[in-house]
Tab-separated table of C-alpha atoms in Angstrom:
chain	number	residue	atom	x	y	z
A	1	MET	CA	26.006	-25.856	-13.220
A	2	ASP	CA	22.628	-26.047	-14.964
A	3	LYS	CA	21.674	-26.314	-18.616
A	4	ARG	CA	20.083	-22.879	-18.902
A	5	SER	CA	23.242	-21.162	-17.593
A	6	LEU	CA	25.280	-22.905	-20.266
A	7	GLU	CA	22.731	-22.055	-22.968
A	8	SER	CA	22.714	-18.418	-21.884
A	9	PHE	CA	26.506	-18.214	-21.984
A	10	VAL	CA	26.685	-19.776	-25.458
A	11	ALA	CA	23.913	-17.530	-26.818
A	12	VAL	CA	25.608	-14.340	-25.610
A	13	TYR	CA	29.008	-15.561	-26.831
A	14	ARG	CA	27.714	-16.293	-30.319
A	15	SER	CA	25.602	-13.154	-30.731
A	16	GLY	CA	27.823	-10.681	-28.879
A	17	SER	CA	24.623	-8.985	-27.737
A	18	LEU	CA	22.321	-9.359	-24.748
A	19	VAL	CA	19.394	-8.152	-26.859
A	20	GLU	CA	19.829	-10.739	-29.610
A	21	ALA	CA	20.629	-13.547	-27.156
A	22	ALA	CA	17.530	-12.741	-25.077
A	23	GLU	CA	15.344	-12.855	-28.199
A	24	ARG	CA	16.868	-16.201	-29.176
A	25	LEU	CA	16.218	-17.657	-25.727
A	26	ASN	CA	12.757	-16.033	-25.484
A	27	ILE	CA	13.450	-14.325	-22.166
A	28	SER	CA	13.799	-10.704	-21.089
A	29	GLN	CA	17.126	-8.912	-21.393
A	30	SER	CA	17.176	-8.222	-17.648
A	31	ALA	CA	16.639	-11.915	-16.843
A	32	LEU	CA	19.460	-12.924	-19.189
A	33	SER	CA	21.775	-10.299	-17.712
A	34	ARG	CA	21.148	-11.724	-14.238
A	35	ARG	CA	21.913	-15.233	-15.473
A	36	ILE	CA	25.234	-14.194	-16.981
A	37	THR	CA	26.177	-12.263	-13.851
A	38	GLU	CA	25.379	-15.265	-11.632
A	39	PHE	CA	27.221	-17.619	-14.017
A	40	GLN	CA	30.339	-15.460	-13.858
A	41	HIS	CA	30.070	-15.268	-10.073
A	42	LYS	CA	29.855	-19.063	-9.751
A	43	LEU	CA	32.895	-19.529	-11.973
A	44	GLY	CA	34.847	-16.635	-10.529
A	45	LEU	CA	35.595	-15.437	-14.076
A	46	SER	CA	34.926	-12.368	-16.176
A	47	LEU	CA	33.438	-13.689	-19.424
A	48	PHE	CA	32.356	-10.563	-21.327
A	49	GLU	CA	33.427	-6.949	-21.691
A	50	SER	CA	31.540	-4.003	-23.158
A	51	SER	CA	32.541	-3.331	-26.750
A	52	GLY	CA	30.731	-0.562	-28.591
A	53	ARG	CA	27.048	-1.497	-28.523
A	54	GLY	CA	27.715	-5.158	-27.801
A	55	LEU	CA	29.754	-7.535	-25.690
A	56	ALA	CA	33.163	-9.011	-26.451
A	57	ALA	CA	34.195	-12.410	-25.098
A	58	THR	CA	37.227	-12.453	-22.817
A	59	SER	CA	40.012	-15.022	-23.118
A	60	GLU	CA	38.420	-16.919	-20.221
A	61	ALA	CA	35.173	-17.152	-22.206
A	62	GLN	CA	37.023	-18.384	-25.286
A	63	ASN	CA	38.631	-21.156	-23.234
A	64	LEU	CA	35.313	-22.058	-21.638
A	65	LEU	CA	33.241	-22.252	-24.842
A	66	PRO	CA	34.378	-25.730	-26.005
A	67	LEU	CA	33.705	-27.154	-22.551
A	68	ALA	CA	30.255	-25.534	-22.418
A	69	LEU	CA	29.342	-26.891	-25.854
A	70	ALA	CA	30.529	-30.373	-24.903
A	71	ALA	CA	28.469	-30.258	-21.712
A	72	LEU	CA	25.354	-29.207	-23.629
A	73	GLU	CA	25.887	-31.985	-26.158
A	74	GLY	CA	26.212	-34.481	-23.325
A	75	ILE	CA	22.979	-33.297	-21.715
A	76	THR	CA	21.145	-33.467	-25.045
A	77	ALA	CA	22.446	-36.985	-25.723
A	78	LEU	CA	21.407	-38.121	-22.250
A	79	GLU	CA	17.905	-36.757	-22.691
A	80	ALA	CA	17.595	-38.398	-26.126
A	81	ALA	CA	18.766	-41.767	-24.790
A	82	ALA	CA	16.240	-41.581	-21.980
A	83	ARG	CA	13.437	-40.955	-24.464
A	84	VAL	CA	14.525	-43.779	-26.781
A	85	ASN	CA	14.797	-46.294	-23.939
A	86	GLY	CA	11.500	-45.230	-22.431
A	87	VAL	CA	13.171	-44.202	-19.201
A	88	ARG	CA	11.358	-41.420	-17.383
A	89	PRO	CA	14.010	-39.031	-16.062
A	90	ALA	CA	14.003	-38.161	-12.393
A	91	ILE	CA	12.669	-34.639	-12.043
A	92	HIS	CA	13.654	-32.503	-9.075
A	93	LEU	CA	11.590	-29.383	-8.399
A	94	THR	CA	11.787	-26.890	-5.560
A	95	VAL	CA	8.736	-24.924	-4.448
A	96	ALA	CA	9.253	-21.637	-2.606
A	97	ALA	CA	6.412	-20.380	-0.407
A	98	THR	CA	5.774	-18.875	2.971
A	99	ALA	CA	5.582	-21.258	5.922
A	100	HIS	CA	1.924	-20.301	6.256
A	101	MET	CA	1.151	-21.214	2.636
A	102	ILE	CA	3.059	-24.501	2.900
A	103	GLU	CA	1.033	-25.431	5.953
A	104	THR	CA	-2.388	-24.470	4.611
A	105	VAL	CA	-2.246	-25.508	0.943
A	106	VAL	CA	1.079	-26.575	-0.520
A	107	ALA	CA	1.953	-29.624	1.598
A	108	ASP	CA	-1.208	-31.608	0.866
A	109	CYS	CA	-1.150	-30.670	-2.810
A	110	ILE	CA	2.466	-31.747	-3.244
A	111	ALA	CA	1.822	-35.072	-1.525
A	112	GLU	CA	-0.974	-35.816	-3.994
A	113	PHE	CA	1.065	-34.574	-6.975
A	114	VAL	CA	3.999	-36.854	-6.143
A	115	ARG	CA	1.656	-39.839	-5.867
A	116	THR	CA	0.447	-39.235	-9.432
A	117	HIS	CA	3.918	-38.300	-10.763
A	118	PRO	CA	6.249	-40.982	-9.335
A	119	ASN	CA	9.306	-39.665	-11.187
A	120	VAL	CA	8.980	-36.204	-9.628
A	121	ARG	CA	10.705	-35.231	-6.389
A	122	ILE	CA	9.722	-31.936	-4.806
A	123	GLY	CA	11.619	-29.970	-2.197
A	124	LEU	CA	10.260	-27.035	-0.225
A	125	LEU	CA	11.914	-23.725	0.484
A	126	GLU	CA	10.397	-21.516	3.172
A	127	ALA	CA	10.702	-17.807	2.422
A	128	GLY	CA	8.935	-14.516	2.881
A	129	GLY	CA	6.539	-13.643	0.082
A	130	VAL	CA	8.696	-10.722	-1.054
A	131	GLU	CA	11.775	-12.978	-1.291
A	132	ILE	CA	10.285	-15.619	-3.559
A	133	GLU	CA	10.655	-13.773	-6.861
A	134	ASP	CA	14.432	-13.514	-6.384
A	135	LEU	CA	14.634	-17.226	-5.571
A	136	ILE	CA	13.033	-18.012	-8.946
A	137	LEU	CA	15.279	-15.579	-10.822
A	138	SER	CA	18.402	-17.037	-9.217
A	139	GLY	CA	17.372	-20.600	-10.069
A	140	LYS	CA	17.164	-21.669	-6.411
A	141	ALA	CA	13.465	-22.474	-6.771
A	142	SER	CA	11.488	-23.952	-9.674
A	143	LEU	CA	8.075	-22.607	-8.665
A	144	GLY	CA	7.085	-19.798	-6.329
A	145	ILE	CA	3.783	-19.050	-4.610
A	146	THR	CA	3.516	-15.296	-4.131
A	147	ALA	CA	2.035	-12.114	-5.559
A	148	ARG	CA	2.418	-11.171	-9.217
A	149	PRO	CA	6.057	-10.619	-10.300
A	150	ARG	CA	7.451	-7.347	-11.600
A	151	PHE	CA	6.705	-6.809	-15.279
A	152	ASP	CA	10.371	-6.746	-16.342
A	153	THR	CA	11.469	-10.101	-14.916
A	154	GLY	CA	10.397	-12.309	-17.819
A	155	LEU	CA	8.724	-14.716	-15.377
A	156	ILE	CA	5.403	-16.410	-16.070
A	157	ASP	CA	2.638	-16.022	-13.504
A	158	ARG	CA	-0.537	-18.053	-13.230
A	159	PRO	CA	-3.355	-16.829	-10.959
A	160	ILE	CA	-4.235	-19.177	-8.118
A	161	VAL	CA	-6.794	-17.193	-6.144
A	162	ARG	CA	-7.753	-13.752	-4.939
A	163	LEU	CA	-7.121	-13.509	-1.202
A	164	ASN	CA	-8.892	-11.034	1.041
A	165	ILE	CA	-7.159	-9.684	4.112
A	166	LEU	CA	-9.123	-10.519	7.232
A	167	ALA	CA	-9.375	-9.323	10.790
A	168	GLY	CA	-9.624	-12.108	13.370
A	169	SER	CA	-10.882	-11.727	16.932
A	170	SER	CA	-11.805	-13.896	19.900
A	171	GLU	CA	-15.031	-11.878	20.196
A	172	PRO	CA	-17.742	-11.511	17.523
A	173	PHE	CA	-17.675	-8.493	15.248
A	174	ALA	CA	-20.632	-6.120	15.083
A	175	PRO	CA	-23.385	-7.203	12.650
A	176	GLY	CA	-22.522	-4.368	10.252
A	177	GLU	CA	-18.847	-5.398	10.283
A	178	VAL	CA	-19.769	-9.009	9.546
A	179	LYS	CA	-21.936	-7.923	6.615
A	180	ASN	CA	-19.797	-5.161	5.117
A	181	GLY	CA	-16.368	-5.725	6.633
A	182	ILE	CA	-14.485	-3.646	9.175
A	183	GLU	CA	-13.175	-0.294	7.913
A	184	LEU	CA	-9.450	0.286	8.254
A	185	ARG	CA	-10.038	3.400	10.354
A	186	ALA	CA	-12.053	1.386	12.861
A	187	LEU	CA	-9.480	-1.405	12.802
A	188	CYS	CA	-6.716	1.051	13.721
A	189	ARG	CA	-8.527	1.783	16.967
A	190	ARG	CA	-7.910	-1.809	18.016
A	191	ASP	CA	-4.692	-3.433	19.238
A	192	LEU	CA	-3.338	-5.229	16.167
A	193	LEU	CA	-1.386	-8.442	15.747
A	194	ILE	CA	0.194	-8.480	12.276
A	195	LEU	CA	2.703	-10.367	10.146
A	196	ASP	CA	6.071	-8.829	9.330
A	197	ARG	CA	7.021	-7.191	6.027
A	198	ARG	CA	8.209	-10.389	4.386
A	199	TYR	CA	4.523	-11.177	3.775
A	200	GLN	CA	2.609	-9.737	0.816
A	201	SER	CA	-0.520	-9.300	2.953
A	202	ARG	CA	1.440	-6.989	5.258
A	203	LEU	CA	2.691	-4.910	2.336
A	204	THR	CA	-0.882	-4.567	1.068
A	205	LEU	CA	-2.030	-3.432	4.497
A	206	ASP	CA	0.844	-0.924	4.758
A	207	ALA	CA	-0.026	0.562	1.363
A	208	ALA	CA	-3.632	1.142	2.433
A	209	LEU	CA	-2.515	2.704	5.730
A	210	ARG	CA	-0.211	5.116	3.899
A	211	LEU	CA	-2.945	6.035	1.427
A	212	LEU	CA	-5.376	6.908	4.218
A	213	GLN	CA	-2.609	8.387	6.411
A	214	LEU	CA	-3.470	6.092	9.303
A	215	THR	CA	-1.213	4.946	12.130
A	216	PRO	CA	-2.099	1.507	13.532
A	217	ASN	CA	-1.602	0.445	17.125
A	218	ILE	CA	0.608	-2.610	16.615
A	219	MET	CA	0.852	-4.822	19.681
A	220	HIS	CA	2.858	-7.588	18.033
A	221	GLU	CA	4.571	-8.035	14.661
A	222	GLY	CA	5.360	-11.679	13.997
A	223	SER	CA	6.937	-13.980	11.440
A	224	SER	CA	4.394	-16.737	12.019
A	225	ALA	CA	0.633	-16.717	11.517
A	226	SER	CA	0.247	-19.285	14.290
A	227	VAL	CA	1.745	-16.857	16.821
A	228	ILE	CA	-0.557	-13.946	16.036
A	229	LEU	CA	-3.529	-16.306	15.986
A	230	ALA	CA	-2.585	-17.656	19.423
A	231	LEU	CA	-2.358	-14.129	20.827
A	232	ALA	CA	-5.692	-13.153	19.289
A	233	ARG	CA	-7.323	-16.326	20.602
A	234	VAL	CA	-6.617	-15.290	24.210
A	235	GLY	CA	-7.875	-11.759	23.617
A	236	LEU	CA	-4.561	-9.913	23.343
A	237	GLY	CA	-5.461	-8.169	20.106
A	238	THR	CA	-7.025	-8.443	16.664
A	239	ALA	CA	-5.109	-10.542	14.135
A	240	VAL	CA	-4.622	-9.385	10.538
A	241	MET	CA	-4.146	-12.274	8.112
A	242	PRO	CA	-4.808	-13.513	4.570
A	243	SER	CA	-8.068	-15.363	3.998
A	244	SER	CA	-6.229	-18.650	3.398
A	245	THR	CA	-5.613	-18.867	7.151
A	246	ARG	CA	-7.297	-21.702	9.017
A	247	THR	CA	-8.615	-20.402	12.308
A	248	ASP	CA	-11.378	-20.755	14.889
A	249	LEU	CA	-11.489	-16.992	15.427
A	250	TYR	CA	-14.361	-14.762	14.363
A	251	THR	CA	-13.259	-13.177	11.084
A	252	THR	CA	-14.385	-10.503	8.664
A	253	LYS	CA	-12.813	-8.774	5.697
A	254	ILE	CA	-10.942	-5.491	6.074
A	255	THR	CA	-12.066	-2.611	3.871
A	256	ALA	CA	-10.616	0.779	2.978
A	257	ASN	CA	-13.223	3.321	1.911
A	258	GLY	CA	-15.594	0.445	1.257
A	259	VAL	CA	-13.163	-1.564	-0.897
A	260	ALA	CA	-12.030	-4.950	0.408
A	261	LEU	CA	-8.275	-5.223	0.896
A	262	GLY	CA	-6.762	-8.184	-0.885
A	263	MET	CA	-4.041	-9.520	-3.129
A	264	ASP	CA	-3.735	-11.851	-6.087
A	265	LEU	CA	-1.911	-15.040	-5.176
A	266	THR	CA	-0.036	-16.513	-8.143
A	267	ALA	CA	2.323	-19.302	-9.103
A	268	ILE	CA	5.452	-17.961	-10.820
A	269	TRP	CA	8.261	-19.675	-12.738
A	270	ASP	CA	10.960	-19.115	-15.321
A	271	PRO	CA	9.660	-20.052	-18.814
A	272	THR	CA	13.104	-21.270	-19.892
A	273	MET	CA	13.518	-23.793	-17.092
A	274	ARG	CA	14.047	-27.406	-18.035
A	275	TRP	CA	10.959	-29.014	-16.491
A	276	ARG	CA	8.412	-26.416	-17.559
A	277	THR	CA	5.634	-28.942	-18.330
A	278	GLU	CA	5.787	-30.464	-14.850
A	279	VAL	CA	5.917	-27.032	-13.233
A	280	GLU	CA	2.795	-25.945	-15.136
A	281	GLU	CA	1.006	-29.135	-14.050
A	282	LEU	CA	1.994	-28.474	-10.439
A	283	ALA	CA	0.744	-24.873	-10.685
A	284	ASN	CA	-2.610	-26.121	-11.971
A	285	SER	CA	-2.795	-28.667	-9.140
A	286	LEU	CA	-2.138	-25.934	-6.583
A	287	ARG	CA	-4.899	-23.817	-8.057
A	288	GLN	CA	-7.369	-26.686	-7.937
A	289	SER	CA	-6.308	-27.658	-4.432
A	290	PHE	CA	-6.855	-24.139	-3.174
A	291	SER	CA	-10.279	-24.024	-4.814
A	292	ASN	CA	-11.292	-27.327	-3.198
A	293	ARG	CA	-10.023	-26.459	0.260
A	294	HIS	CA	-11.133	-22.840	0.465
A	295	PRO	CA	-14.589	-22.517	-1.122
A	296	SER	CA	-15.435	-19.752	1.396
A	297	ARG	CA	-13.167	-17.361	-0.488
A	298	ARG	CA	-16.258	-16.494	-2.538
A	299	SER	CA	-17.937	-15.172	0.604
A	300	PRO	CA	-15.162	-13.528	2.650
A	301	THR	CA	-17.594	-11.631	4.887
A	302	THR	CA	-19.019	-14.878	6.274
A	303	ARG	CA	-17.675	-15.767	9.688
A	304	ARG	CA	-15.391	-18.762	9.161
A	305	THR	CA	-15.234	-20.481	12.508
A	306	THR	CA	-15.410	-23.831	14.225
A	307	ARG	CA	-16.320	-22.163	17.495
A	308	LYS	CA	-19.324	-23.839	19.073
A	309	PRO	CA	-22.203	-21.661	20.317
């Protein structure tokens, strides 16, 4: 049972309205509705019923209110005592990201962040990019690394970097493809190795294929970037991957009608969460870490490779 669930319950109880309670808590109505629904599900109780244009508390809610208020008072007193005594509270955060993003950026950044924030403990939650938003909304993750959230979620998003979508091959691309990128039509004539639809880069690729009414020749659809890279390395196809991928393959950007395919990678979190300051600091650290480790993002057409001539 977390503090924000209790605060949401009390706010709706006192106002009798999702609209007024959402304004008081400074979150969207849809986000508050999800919180109340999840709170009821955890308790196994029905707390509110529709009444005219508002909500009426059930008898279960009336019995629960004193306990919720007492719990909130206890949390507030504990936080105040910690501040008075100079005790830094232990902060537990959970970061949700794809396995690929954890491997390439998140792990090193978190290790450094924990060294400079000794009272912070960070757990990792592997998930597909399209699953991360729901993990934040449900409170299972404190910070998510994914594409921009839907406009109606009430979540905050902070840009980390613009990622291009690259083609990777064991053989060099033609000079024109290195300079200008490989057109999607030309790419579809190759055997492709792509990530599954839990990845935002795959959804971006699918959208471009639908727009141009193209049908790719997919040789393998995988859940791991390392697998498609291994297959491409031995010449079994051309890998399609985000530009954050570390690889020794020959790479070039993918274009559709001359426009580079890409996506905006962001850090997302709930603005009403308890440890918002630490989450914002972690988001900034991730952004800086990505900038330091991937300077070639400014020149995505350059062949990024450790292959020796």
